[in-house]
Short mmCIF file of C-alpha atoms and ligand atoms in Angstrom, two decimals:
data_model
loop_
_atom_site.label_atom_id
_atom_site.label_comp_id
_atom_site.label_asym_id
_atom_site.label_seq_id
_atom_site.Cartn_x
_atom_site.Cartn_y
_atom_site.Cartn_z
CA UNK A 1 -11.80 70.44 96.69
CA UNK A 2 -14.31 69.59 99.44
CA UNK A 3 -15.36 66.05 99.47
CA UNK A 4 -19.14 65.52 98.83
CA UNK A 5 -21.47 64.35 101.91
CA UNK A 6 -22.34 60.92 102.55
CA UNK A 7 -25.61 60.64 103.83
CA UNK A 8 -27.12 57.49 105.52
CA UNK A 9 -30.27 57.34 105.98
CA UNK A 10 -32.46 55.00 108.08
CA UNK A 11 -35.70 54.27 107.40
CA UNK A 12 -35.74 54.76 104.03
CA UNK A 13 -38.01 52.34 102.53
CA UNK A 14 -40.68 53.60 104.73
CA UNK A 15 -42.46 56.53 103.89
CA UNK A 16 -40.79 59.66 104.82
CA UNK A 17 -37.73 58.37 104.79
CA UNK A 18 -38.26 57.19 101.07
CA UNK A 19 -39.71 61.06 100.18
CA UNK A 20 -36.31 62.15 101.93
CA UNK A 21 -34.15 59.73 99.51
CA UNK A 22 -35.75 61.34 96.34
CA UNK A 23 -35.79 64.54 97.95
CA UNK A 24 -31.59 64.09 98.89
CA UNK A 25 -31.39 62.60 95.31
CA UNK A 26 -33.14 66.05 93.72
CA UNK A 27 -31.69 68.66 95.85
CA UNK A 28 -28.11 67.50 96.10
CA UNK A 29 -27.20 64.53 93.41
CA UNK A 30 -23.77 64.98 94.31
CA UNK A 31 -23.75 63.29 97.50
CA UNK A 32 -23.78 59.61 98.22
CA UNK A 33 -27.20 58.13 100.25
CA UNK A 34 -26.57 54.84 102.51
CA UNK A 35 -30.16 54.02 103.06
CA UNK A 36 -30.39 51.65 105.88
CA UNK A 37 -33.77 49.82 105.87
CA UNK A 38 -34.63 46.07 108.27
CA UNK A 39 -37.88 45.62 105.50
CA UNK A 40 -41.03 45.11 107.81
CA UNK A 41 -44.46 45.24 107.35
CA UNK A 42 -44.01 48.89 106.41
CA UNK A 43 -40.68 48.97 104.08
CA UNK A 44 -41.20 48.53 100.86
CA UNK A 45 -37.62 47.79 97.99
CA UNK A 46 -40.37 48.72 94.92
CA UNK A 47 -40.67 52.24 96.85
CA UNK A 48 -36.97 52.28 96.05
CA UNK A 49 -37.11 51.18 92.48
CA UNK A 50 -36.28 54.69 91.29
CA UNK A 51 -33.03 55.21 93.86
CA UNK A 52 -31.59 52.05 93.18
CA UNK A 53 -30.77 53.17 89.30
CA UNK A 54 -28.77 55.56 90.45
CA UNK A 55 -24.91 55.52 91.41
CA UNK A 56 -25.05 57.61 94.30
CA UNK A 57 -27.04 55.39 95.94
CA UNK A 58 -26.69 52.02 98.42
CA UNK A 59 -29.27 49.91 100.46
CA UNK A 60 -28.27 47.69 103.38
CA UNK A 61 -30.60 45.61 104.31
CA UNK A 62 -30.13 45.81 107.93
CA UNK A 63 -32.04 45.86 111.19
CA UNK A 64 -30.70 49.33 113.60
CA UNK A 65 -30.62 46.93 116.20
CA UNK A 66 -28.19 44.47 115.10
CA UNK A 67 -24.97 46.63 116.33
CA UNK A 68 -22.31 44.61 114.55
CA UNK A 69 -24.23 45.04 111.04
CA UNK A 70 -24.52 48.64 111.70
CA UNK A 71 -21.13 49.08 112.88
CA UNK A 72 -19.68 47.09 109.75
CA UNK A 73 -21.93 49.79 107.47
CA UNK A 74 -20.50 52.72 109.25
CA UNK A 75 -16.56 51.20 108.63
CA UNK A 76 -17.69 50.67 105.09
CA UNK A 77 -19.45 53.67 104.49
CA UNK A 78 -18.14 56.39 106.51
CA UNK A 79 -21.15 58.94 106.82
CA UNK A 80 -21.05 62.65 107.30
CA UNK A 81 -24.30 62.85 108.53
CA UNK A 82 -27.21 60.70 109.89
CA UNK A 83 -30.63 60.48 109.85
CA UNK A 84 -32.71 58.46 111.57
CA UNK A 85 -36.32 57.81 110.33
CA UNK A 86 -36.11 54.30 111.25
CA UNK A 87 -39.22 53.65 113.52
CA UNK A 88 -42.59 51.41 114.07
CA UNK A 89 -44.56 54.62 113.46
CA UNK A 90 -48.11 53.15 114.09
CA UNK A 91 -50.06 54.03 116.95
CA UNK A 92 -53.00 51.15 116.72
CA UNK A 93 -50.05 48.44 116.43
CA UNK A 94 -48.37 49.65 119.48
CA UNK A 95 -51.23 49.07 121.45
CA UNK A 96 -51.22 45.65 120.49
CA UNK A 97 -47.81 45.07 120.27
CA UNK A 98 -45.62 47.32 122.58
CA UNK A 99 -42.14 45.30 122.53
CA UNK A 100 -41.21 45.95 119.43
CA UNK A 101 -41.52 49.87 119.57
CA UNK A 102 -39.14 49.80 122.57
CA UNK A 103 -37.12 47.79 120.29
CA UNK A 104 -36.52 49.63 117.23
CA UNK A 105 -37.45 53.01 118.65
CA UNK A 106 -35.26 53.05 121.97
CA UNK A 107 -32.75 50.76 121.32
CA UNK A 108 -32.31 50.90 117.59
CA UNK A 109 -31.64 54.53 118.23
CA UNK A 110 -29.04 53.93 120.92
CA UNK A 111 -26.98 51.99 118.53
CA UNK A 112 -27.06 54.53 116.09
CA UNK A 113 -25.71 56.97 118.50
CA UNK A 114 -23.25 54.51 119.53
CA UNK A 115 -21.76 53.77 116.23
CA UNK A 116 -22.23 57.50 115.21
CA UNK A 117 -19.91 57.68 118.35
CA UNK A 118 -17.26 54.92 117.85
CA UNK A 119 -16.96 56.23 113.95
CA UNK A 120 -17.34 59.83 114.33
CA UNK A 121 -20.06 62.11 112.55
CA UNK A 122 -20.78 65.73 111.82
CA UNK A 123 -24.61 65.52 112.79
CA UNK A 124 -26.87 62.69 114.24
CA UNK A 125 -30.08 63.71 113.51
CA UNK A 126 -33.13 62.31 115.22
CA UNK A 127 -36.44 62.09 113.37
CA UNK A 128 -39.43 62.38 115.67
CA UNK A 129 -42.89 63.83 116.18
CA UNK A 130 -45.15 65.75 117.85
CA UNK A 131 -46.85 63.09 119.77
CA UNK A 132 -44.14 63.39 122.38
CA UNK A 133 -45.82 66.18 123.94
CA UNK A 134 -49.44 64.30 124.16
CA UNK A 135 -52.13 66.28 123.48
CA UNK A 136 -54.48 69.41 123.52
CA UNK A 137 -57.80 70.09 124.50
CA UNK A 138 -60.32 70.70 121.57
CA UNK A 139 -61.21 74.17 123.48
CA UNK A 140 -58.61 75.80 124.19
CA UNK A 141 -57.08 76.99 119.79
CA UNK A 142 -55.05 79.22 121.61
CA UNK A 143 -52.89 76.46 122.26
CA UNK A 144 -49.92 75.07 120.73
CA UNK A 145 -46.89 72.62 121.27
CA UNK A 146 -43.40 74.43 121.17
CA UNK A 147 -40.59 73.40 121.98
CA UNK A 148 -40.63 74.15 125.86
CA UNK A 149 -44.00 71.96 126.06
CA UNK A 150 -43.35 69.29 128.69
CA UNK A 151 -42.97 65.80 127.05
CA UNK A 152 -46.36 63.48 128.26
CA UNK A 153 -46.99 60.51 125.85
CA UNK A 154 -49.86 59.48 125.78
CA UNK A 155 -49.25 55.63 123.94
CA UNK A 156 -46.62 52.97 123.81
CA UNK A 157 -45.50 54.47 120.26
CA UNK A 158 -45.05 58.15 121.71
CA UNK A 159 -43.73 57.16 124.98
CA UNK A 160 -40.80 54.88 122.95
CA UNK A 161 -40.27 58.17 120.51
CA UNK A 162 -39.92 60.46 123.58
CA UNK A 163 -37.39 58.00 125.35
CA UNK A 164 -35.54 58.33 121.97
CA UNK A 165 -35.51 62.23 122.32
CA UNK A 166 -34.42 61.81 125.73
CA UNK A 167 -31.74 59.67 125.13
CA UNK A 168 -30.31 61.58 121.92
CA UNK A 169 -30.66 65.05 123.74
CA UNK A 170 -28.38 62.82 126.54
CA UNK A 171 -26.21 61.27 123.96
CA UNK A 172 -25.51 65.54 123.27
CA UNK A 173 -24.75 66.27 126.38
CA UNK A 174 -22.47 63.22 128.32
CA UNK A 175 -20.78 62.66 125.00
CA UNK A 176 -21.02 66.09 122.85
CA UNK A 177 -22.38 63.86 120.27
CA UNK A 178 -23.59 66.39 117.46
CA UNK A 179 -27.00 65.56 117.74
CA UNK A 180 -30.84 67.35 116.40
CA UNK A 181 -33.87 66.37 116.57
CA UNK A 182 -36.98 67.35 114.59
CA UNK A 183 -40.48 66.84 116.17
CA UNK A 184 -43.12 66.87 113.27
CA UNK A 185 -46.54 67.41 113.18
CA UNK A 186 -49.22 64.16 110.78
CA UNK A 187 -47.44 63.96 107.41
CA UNK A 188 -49.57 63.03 103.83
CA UNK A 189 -48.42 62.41 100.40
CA UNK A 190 -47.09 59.45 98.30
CA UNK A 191 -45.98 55.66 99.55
CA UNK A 192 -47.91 56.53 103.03
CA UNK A 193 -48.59 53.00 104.28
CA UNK A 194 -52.74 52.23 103.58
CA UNK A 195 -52.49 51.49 107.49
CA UNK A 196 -52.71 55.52 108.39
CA UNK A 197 -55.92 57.36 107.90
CA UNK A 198 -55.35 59.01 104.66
CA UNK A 199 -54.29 56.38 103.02
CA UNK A 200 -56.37 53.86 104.07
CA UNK A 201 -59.34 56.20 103.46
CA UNK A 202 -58.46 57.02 99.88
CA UNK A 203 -57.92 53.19 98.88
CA UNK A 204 -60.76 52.19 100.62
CA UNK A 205 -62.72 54.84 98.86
CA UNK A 206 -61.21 53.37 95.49
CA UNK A 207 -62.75 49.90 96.40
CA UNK A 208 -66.13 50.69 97.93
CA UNK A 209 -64.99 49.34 101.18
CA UNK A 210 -66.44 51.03 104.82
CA UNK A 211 -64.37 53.83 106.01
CA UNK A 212 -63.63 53.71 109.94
CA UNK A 213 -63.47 56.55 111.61
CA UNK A 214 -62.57 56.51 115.20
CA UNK A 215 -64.90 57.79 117.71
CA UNK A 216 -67.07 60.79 116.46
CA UNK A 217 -64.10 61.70 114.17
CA UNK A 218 -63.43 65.17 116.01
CA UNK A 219 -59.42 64.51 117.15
CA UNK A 220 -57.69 66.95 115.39
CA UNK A 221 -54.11 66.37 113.65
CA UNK A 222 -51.68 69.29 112.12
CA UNK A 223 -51.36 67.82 108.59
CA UNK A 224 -47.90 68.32 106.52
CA UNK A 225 -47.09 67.66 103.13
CA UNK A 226 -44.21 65.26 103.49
CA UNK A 227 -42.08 67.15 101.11
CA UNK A 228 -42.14 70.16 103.46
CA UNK A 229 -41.33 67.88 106.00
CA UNK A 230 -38.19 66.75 104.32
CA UNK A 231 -36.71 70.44 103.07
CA UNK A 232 -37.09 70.88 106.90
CA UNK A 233 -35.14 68.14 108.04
CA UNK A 234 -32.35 69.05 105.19
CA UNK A 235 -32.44 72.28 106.60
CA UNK A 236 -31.68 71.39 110.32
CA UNK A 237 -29.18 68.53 109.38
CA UNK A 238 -27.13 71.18 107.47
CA UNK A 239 -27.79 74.33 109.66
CA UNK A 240 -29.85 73.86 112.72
CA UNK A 241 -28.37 74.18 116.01
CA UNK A 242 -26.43 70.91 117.71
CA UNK A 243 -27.94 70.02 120.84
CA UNK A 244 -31.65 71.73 119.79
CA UNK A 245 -35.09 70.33 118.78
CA UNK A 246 -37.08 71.89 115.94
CA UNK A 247 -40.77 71.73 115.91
CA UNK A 248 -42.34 71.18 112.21
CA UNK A 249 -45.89 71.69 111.30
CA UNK A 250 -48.09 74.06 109.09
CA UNK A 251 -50.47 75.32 110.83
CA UNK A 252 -53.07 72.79 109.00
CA UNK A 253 -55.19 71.99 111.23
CA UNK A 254 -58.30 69.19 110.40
CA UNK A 255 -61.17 67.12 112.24
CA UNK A 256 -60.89 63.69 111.15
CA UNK A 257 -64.10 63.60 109.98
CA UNK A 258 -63.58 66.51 107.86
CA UNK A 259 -60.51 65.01 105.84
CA UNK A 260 -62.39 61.20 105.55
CA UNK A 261 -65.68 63.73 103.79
CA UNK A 262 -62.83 65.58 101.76
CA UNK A 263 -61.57 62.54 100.45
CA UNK A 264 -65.22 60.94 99.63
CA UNK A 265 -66.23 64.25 97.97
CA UNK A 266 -62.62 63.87 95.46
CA UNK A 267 -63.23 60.84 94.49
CA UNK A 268 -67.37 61.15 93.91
CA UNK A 269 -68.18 58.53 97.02
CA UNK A 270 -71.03 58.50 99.63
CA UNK A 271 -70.89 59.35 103.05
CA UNK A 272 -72.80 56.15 103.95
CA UNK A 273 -69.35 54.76 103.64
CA UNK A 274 -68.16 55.95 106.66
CA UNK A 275 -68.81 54.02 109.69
CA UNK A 276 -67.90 55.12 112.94
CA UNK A 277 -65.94 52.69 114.90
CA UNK A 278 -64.94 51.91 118.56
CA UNK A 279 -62.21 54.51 119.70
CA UNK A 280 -58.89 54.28 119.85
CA UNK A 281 -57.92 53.75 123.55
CA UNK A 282 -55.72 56.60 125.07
CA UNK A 283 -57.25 58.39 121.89
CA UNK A 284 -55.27 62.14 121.69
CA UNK A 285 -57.51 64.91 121.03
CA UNK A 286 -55.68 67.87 119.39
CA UNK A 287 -52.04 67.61 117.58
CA UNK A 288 -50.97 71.82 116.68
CA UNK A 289 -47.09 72.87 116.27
CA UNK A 290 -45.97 75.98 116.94
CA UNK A 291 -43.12 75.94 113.99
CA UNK A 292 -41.76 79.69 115.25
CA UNK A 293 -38.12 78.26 115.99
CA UNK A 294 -37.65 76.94 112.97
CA UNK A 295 -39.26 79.66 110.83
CA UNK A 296 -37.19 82.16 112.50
CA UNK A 297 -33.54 80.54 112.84
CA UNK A 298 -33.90 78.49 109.39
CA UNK A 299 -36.80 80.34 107.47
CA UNK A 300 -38.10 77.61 106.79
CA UNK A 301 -42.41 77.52 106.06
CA UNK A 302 -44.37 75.08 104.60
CA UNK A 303 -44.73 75.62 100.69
CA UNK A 304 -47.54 72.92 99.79
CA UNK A 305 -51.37 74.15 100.54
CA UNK A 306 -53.19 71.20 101.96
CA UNK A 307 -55.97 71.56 98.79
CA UNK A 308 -52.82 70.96 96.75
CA UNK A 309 -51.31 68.48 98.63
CA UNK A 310 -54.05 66.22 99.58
CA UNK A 311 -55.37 66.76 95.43
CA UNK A 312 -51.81 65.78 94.31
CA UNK A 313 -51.69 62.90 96.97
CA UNK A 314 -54.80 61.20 95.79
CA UNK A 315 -54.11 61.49 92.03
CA UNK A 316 -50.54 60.21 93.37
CA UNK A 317 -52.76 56.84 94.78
CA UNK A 318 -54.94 56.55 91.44
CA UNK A 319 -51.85 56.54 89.25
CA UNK A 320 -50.13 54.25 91.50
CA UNK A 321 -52.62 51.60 92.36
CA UNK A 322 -50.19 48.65 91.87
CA UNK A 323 -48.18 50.11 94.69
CA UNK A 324 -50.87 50.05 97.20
CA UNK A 325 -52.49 47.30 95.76
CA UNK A 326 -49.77 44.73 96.04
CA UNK A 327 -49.88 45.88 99.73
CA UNK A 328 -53.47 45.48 100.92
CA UNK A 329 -53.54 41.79 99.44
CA UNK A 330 -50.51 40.89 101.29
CA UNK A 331 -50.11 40.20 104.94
CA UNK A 332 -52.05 43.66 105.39
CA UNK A 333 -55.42 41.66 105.14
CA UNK A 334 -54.83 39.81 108.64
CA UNK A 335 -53.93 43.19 110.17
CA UNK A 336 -56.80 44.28 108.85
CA UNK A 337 -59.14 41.79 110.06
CA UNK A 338 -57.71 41.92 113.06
CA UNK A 339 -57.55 44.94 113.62
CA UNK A 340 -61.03 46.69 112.08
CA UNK A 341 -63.39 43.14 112.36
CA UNK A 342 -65.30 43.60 115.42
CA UNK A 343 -64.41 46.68 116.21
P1 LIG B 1 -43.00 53.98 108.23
O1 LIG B 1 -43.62 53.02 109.18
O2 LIG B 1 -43.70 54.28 106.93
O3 LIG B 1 -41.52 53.50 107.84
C1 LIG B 1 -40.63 53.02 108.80
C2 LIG B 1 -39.44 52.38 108.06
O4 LIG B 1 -38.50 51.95 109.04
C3 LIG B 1 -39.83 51.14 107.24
O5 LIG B 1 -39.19 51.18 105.99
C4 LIG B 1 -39.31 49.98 108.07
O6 LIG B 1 -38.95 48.85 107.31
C5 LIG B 1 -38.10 50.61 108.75
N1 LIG B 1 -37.75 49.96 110.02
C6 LIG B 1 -38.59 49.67 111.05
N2 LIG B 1 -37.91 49.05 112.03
C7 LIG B 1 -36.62 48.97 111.62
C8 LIG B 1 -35.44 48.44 112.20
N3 LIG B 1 -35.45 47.86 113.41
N4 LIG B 1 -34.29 48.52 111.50
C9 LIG B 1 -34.26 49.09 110.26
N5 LIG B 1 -35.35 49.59 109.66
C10 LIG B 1 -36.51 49.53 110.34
O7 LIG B 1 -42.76 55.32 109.06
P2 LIG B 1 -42.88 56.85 108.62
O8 LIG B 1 -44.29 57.27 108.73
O9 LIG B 1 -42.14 57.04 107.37
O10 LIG B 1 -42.09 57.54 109.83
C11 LIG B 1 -40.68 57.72 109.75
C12 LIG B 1 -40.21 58.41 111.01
O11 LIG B 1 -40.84 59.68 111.12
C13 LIG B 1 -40.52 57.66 112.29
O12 LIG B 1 -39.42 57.79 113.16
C14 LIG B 1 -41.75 58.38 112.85
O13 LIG B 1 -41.77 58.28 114.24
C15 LIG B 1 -41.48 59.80 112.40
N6 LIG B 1 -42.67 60.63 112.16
C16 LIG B 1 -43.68 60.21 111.35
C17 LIG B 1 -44.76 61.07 111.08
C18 LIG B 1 -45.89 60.65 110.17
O14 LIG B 1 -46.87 61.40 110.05
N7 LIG B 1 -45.82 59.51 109.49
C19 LIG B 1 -44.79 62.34 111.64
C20 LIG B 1 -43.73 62.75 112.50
C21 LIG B 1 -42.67 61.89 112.72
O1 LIG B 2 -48.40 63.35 114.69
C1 LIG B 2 -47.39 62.60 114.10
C2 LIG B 2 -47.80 61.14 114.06
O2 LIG B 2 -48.81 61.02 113.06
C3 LIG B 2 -46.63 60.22 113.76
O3 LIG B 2 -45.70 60.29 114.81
C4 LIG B 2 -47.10 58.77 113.59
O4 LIG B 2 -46.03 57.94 113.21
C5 LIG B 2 -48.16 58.75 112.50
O5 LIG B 2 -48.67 57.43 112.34
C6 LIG B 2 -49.30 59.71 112.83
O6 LIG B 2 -50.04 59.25 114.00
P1 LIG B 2 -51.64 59.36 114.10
O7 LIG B 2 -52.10 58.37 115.09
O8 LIG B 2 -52.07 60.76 114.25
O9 LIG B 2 -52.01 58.90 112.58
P2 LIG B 2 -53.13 57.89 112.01
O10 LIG B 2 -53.14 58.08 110.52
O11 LIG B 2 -53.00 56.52 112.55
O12 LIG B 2 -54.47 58.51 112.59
C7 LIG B 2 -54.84 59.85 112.31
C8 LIG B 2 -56.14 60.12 113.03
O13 LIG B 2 -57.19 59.35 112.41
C9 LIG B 2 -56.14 59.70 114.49
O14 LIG B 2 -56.90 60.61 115.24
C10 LIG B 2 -56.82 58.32 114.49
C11 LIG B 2 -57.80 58.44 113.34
N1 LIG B 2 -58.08 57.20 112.58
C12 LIG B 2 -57.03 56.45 112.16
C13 LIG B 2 -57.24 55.28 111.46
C14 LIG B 2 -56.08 54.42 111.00
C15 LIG B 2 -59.38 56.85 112.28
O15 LIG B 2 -60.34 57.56 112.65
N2 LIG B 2 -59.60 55.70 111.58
C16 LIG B 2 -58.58 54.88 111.16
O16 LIG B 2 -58.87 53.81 110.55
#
């Protein structure tokens, strides 16, 4: 009989990668998930309660960087497959704070590829995002990214994702490592860090707190439910193409603006909330995917409706206050500060 996959996962106390772990654990509780997470700012254990129950599951506290940890997981574990979610994702702290995003997002992902290399996989699969291809004008609708789009980051966080690509797409080539990677367009839904804009707008709605909008609040993103996002990623890990990139998104686009007023009308709050702050510098205008590829080779299409998606988000946030909660009294109020004070 065929042995059942092991699975490791990166990232997996973060966001996406923690909707990924439940969404391995659902669709295929036969196969083991190594979730390798480092813990910052943005990684979570409680987000993990749930996985931890169950047998099929191990966390490693480990940093991607830290080769000889990694390596010693790999000997131990012996994955099929890997995925790496593993990132800083956020733009705003990569402006402040470039280093580390070379770090973990360069550098973490070259000894992934390096162990996946010394140990042998069937897939290395490379998690990354639209932002690689910098941005659109606001009018021109006819446009889109695909996959052919020339890669033009715009901030320190896109430019260390793109290196990434770069590097796994050379990984594929100089070594035939069996390598995909998956460029996604703004995901929403549960354990999104209160950093990111829907997020932070819902629990700021919740407490009455201004709600900053960049600019004038008219840079549009491609939103995704993040469940979509993951049946994608399952799909390419398992079927896609070695040596190809996958773009993922909807087709959902919204005006920032729009989705802060969406989120105020939900939850019964005033628009004299909303206060509109001091740009982001490099600011990207337009994020839109062209998902053909993957829709044609895969069949894969987006199943949530954003009206369902953002309503089951923010009922997700009011049932799950403690979560977010325990966060923004943490070391989230000096970011914060910091970050929003005299902005
Ligand atoms: P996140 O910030 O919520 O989570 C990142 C996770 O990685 C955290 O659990 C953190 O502890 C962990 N981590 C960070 N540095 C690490 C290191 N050096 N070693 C081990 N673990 C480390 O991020 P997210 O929003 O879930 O994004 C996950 C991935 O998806 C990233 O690679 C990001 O670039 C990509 N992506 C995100 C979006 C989005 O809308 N959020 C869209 C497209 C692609
Ligand atoms: O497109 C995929 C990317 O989406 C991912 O690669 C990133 O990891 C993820 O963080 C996200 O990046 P964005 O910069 O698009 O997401 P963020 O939620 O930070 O911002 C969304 C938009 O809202 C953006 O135009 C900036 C704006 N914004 C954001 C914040 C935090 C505000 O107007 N006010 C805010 O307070």
């Amino acid at each position: 009989m065929k042995k059942s996959k092991t699975i490791l996962v990166t990232g997996g106390a973060g966001f996406i990668g923690s909707n990924f772990v439940y969404y391995l654990l659902k669709t295929h509780p036969e196969e083991k998930i190594v979730c390798v997470d480092c813990l910052t700012y943005a990684g979570n254990l409680s987000t993990l309660k749930e996985a931890l129950q169950n047998k099929n599951f191990v966390f490693y506290k480990t940093n991607i960087c830290n080769r000889k940890g990694i390596y010693e997981i790999f000997e131990a574990e012996k994955p099929d497959i890997v995925v790496n979610f593993a990132a800083e994702s956020h733009v705003d702290r990569s402006i402040e704070t470039p280093e580390i995003f070379l770090q973990t997002n360069v550098l973490g992902t070259q000894v992934m590829m390096d162990a996946c290399r010394t140990y042998g996989v069937e897939r290395f699969h490379q998690v990354s995002t639209d932002e690689v291809y910098g941005d659109l004008p606001l009018d021109r609708p006819d446009l889109f990214f695909t996959e052919e789009t020339p890669i033009r980051a715009s901030s320190p966080y896109s430019a260390s994702k793109a290196s990434a690509d770069l590097l796994a797409q050379a990984y594929y080539r100089t070594y035939n490592l069996p390598v995909t990677v998956s460029r996604c367009s703004n995901n929403y839904g549960p354990y999104h860090f209160p950093e990111k804009l829907i997020p932070l707008t819902i629990a700021n709605c919740l407490n009455d707190r201004p709600l900053p909008v960049y600019g004038e609040g008219k840079n549009v993103r491609d939103w995704l439910y993040v469940e979509d996002h993951c049946r994608a990623i399952d799909l390419i890990i398992r079927k896609g193409r070695v040596g190809e990139v996958y773009n993922v998104g909807g087709h959902n686009e919204m005006r920032n603006i729009d989705i802060v007023k969406l989120i105020c009308d939900y939850l019964g709050k005033p628009y004299s909330l909303i206060r509109h702050v001091a740009d982001r510098k490099g600011h990207d205008m337009r994020y839109a995917i062209d998902p053909a590829k993957i829709h044609n080779e895969l069949g894969w299409l987006p199943e949530t409706k954003f009206a369902d998606g953002i309503r089951k988000t923010i009922e997700w946030y009011l049932t799950n206050r403690e979560w977010w909660e325990t966060i923004i009294s943490g070391e989230y109020r000096d970011y914060y500060e910091k970050m929003y004070k005299n902005r």
